[in-house]
Short mmCIF file of C-alpha atoms in Angstrom, two decimals:
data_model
loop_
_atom_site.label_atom_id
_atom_site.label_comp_id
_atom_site.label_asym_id
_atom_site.label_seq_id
_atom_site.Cartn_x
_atom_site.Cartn_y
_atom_site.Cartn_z
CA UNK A 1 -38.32 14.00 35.20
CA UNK A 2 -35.93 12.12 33.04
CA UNK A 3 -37.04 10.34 30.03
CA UNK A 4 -36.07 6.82 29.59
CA UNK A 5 -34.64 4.56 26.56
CA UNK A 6 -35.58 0.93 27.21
CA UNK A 7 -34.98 1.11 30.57
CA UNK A 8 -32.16 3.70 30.70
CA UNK A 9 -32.55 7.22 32.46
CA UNK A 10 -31.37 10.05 29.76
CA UNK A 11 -28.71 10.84 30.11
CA UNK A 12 -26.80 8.15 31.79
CA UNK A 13 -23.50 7.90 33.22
CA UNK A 14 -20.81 4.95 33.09
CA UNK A 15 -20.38 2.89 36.13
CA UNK A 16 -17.33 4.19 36.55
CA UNK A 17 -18.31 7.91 36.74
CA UNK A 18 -17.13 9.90 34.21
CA UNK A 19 -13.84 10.65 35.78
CA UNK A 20 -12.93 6.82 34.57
CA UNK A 21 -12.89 7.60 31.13
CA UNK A 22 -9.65 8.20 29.40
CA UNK A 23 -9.38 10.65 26.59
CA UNK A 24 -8.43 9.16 23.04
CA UNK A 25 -4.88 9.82 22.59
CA UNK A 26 -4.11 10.35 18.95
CA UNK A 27 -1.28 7.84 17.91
CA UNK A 28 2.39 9.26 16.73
CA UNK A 29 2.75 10.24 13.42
CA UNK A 30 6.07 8.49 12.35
CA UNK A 31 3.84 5.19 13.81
CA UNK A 32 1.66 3.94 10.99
CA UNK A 33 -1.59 2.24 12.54
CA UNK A 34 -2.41 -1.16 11.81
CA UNK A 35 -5.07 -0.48 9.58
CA UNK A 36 -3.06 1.59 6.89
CA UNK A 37 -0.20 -1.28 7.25
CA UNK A 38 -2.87 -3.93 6.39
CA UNK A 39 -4.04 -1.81 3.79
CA UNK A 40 -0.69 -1.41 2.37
CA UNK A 41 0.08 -4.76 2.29
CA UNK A 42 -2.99 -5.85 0.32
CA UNK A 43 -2.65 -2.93 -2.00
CA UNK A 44 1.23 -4.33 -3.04
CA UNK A 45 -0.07 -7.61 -3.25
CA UNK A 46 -2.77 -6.73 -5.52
CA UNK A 47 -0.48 -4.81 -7.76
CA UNK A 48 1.54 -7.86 -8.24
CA UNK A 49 0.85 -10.09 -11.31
CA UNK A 50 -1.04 -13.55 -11.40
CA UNK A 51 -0.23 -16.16 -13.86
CA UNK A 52 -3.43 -18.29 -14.83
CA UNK A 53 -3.19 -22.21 -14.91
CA UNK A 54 -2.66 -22.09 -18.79
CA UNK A 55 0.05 -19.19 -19.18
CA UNK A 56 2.06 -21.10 -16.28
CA UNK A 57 1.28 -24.48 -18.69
CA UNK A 58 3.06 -22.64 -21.94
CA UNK A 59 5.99 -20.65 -19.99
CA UNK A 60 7.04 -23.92 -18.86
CA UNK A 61 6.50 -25.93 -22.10
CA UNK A 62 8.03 -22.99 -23.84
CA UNK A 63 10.86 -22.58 -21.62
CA UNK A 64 10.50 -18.98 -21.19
CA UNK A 65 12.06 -18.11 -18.22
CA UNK A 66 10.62 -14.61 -16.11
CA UNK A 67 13.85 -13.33 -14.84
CA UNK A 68 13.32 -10.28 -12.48
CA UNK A 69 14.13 -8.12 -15.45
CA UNK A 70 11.00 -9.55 -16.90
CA UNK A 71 8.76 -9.20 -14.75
CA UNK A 72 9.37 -5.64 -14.03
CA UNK A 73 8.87 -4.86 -17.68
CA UNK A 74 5.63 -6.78 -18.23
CA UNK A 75 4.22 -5.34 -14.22
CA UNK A 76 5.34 -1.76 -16.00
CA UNK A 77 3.58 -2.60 -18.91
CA UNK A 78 0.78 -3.51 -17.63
CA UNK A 79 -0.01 -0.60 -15.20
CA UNK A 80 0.94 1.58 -18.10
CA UNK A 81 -2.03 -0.30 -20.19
CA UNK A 82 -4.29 0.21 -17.24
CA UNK A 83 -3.64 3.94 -17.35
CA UNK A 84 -5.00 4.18 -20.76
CA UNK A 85 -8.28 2.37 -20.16
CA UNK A 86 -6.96 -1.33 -21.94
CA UNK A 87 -8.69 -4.27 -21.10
CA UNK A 88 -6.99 -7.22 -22.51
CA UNK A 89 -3.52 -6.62 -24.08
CA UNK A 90 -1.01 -7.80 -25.88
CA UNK A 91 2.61 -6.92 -24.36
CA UNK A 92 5.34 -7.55 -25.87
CA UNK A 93 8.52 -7.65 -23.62
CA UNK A 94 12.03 -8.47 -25.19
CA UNK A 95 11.52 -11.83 -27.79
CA UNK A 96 8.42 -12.58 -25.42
CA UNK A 97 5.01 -11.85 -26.02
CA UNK A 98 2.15 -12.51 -23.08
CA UNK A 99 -1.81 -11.97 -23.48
CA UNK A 100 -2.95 -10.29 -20.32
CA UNK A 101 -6.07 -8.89 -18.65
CA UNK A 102 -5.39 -5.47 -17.03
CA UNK A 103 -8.46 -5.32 -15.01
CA UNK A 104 -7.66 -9.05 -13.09
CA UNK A 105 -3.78 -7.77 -13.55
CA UNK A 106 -3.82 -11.61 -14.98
CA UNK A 107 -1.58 -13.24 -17.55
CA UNK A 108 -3.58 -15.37 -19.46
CA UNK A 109 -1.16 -16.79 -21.72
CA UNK A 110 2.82 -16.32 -22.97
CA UNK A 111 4.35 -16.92 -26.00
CA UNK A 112 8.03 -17.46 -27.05
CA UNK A 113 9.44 -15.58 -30.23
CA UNK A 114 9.49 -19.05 -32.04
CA UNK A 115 5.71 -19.21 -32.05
CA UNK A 116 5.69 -15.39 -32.80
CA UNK A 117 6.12 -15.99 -36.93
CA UNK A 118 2.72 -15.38 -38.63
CA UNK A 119 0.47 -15.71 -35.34
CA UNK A 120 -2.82 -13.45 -35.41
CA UNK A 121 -3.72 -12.04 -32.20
CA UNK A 122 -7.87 -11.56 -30.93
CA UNK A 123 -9.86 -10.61 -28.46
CA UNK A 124 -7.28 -7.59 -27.29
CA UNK A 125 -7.79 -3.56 -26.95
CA UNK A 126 -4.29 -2.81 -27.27
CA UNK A 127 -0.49 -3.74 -27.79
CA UNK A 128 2.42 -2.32 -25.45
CA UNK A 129 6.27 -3.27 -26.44
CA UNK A 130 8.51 -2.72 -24.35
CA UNK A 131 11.69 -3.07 -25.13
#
């Protein structure tokens, strides 16, 4: 005699008979399922920079403009600072000089090279220039 699960004889069979069921097809390989495209996505998007409310405050009262150039530099920067273990960082890119944390891939604040003279610096791990 079959056993029963709640009501269910073991084992059980789909309405359909089993002859209904289609086999999984795997899907091509050149065709990247929606899953790894959504992953992807978020993964580029994370590896992008954010600018906090008071670094986009001083690049705009500073006039310091982030040119394409730029930002390459400072988003190279910065995921060479996260390679070494650095936390918060200085970078210095060009005449530009930008306090950011590597773990929130955040820049926290920017300074032009006119308020560069004599400034001291806290609360960072480590210093990248890039040139």
């Amino acid at each position: 005699m079959p056993q029963k699960i709640e009501g269910l004889k073991v084992p059980f069979v789909p309405v359909g008979g089993v002859e209904g069921l289609s086999s999984p097809r795997p899907l091509p390989k050149d065709h990247p399922s929606p899953f790894d495209t959504i992953l992807k996505e978020k993964l580029d998007a994370s590896r992008g920079l954010k600018f906090s409310a008071h670094a986009r405050t001083r690049l705009q009262s500073r006039n310091i403009e982030l040119t394409p150039d730029l930002m390459d530099k400072l988003a190279t920067a910065v995921e060479k600072a996260e390679t070494k273990g650095a936390r918060d960082s200085l970078v210095l890119v060009n005449d530009v000089a930008f306090i950011v944390s590597v773990n929130n891939r955040t820049v926290i604040t920017a300074i032009a090279e006119e308020q560069l003279q004599e400034n001291v610096f806290t609360n960072i791990d480590s210093a990248i220039i890039f040139k």
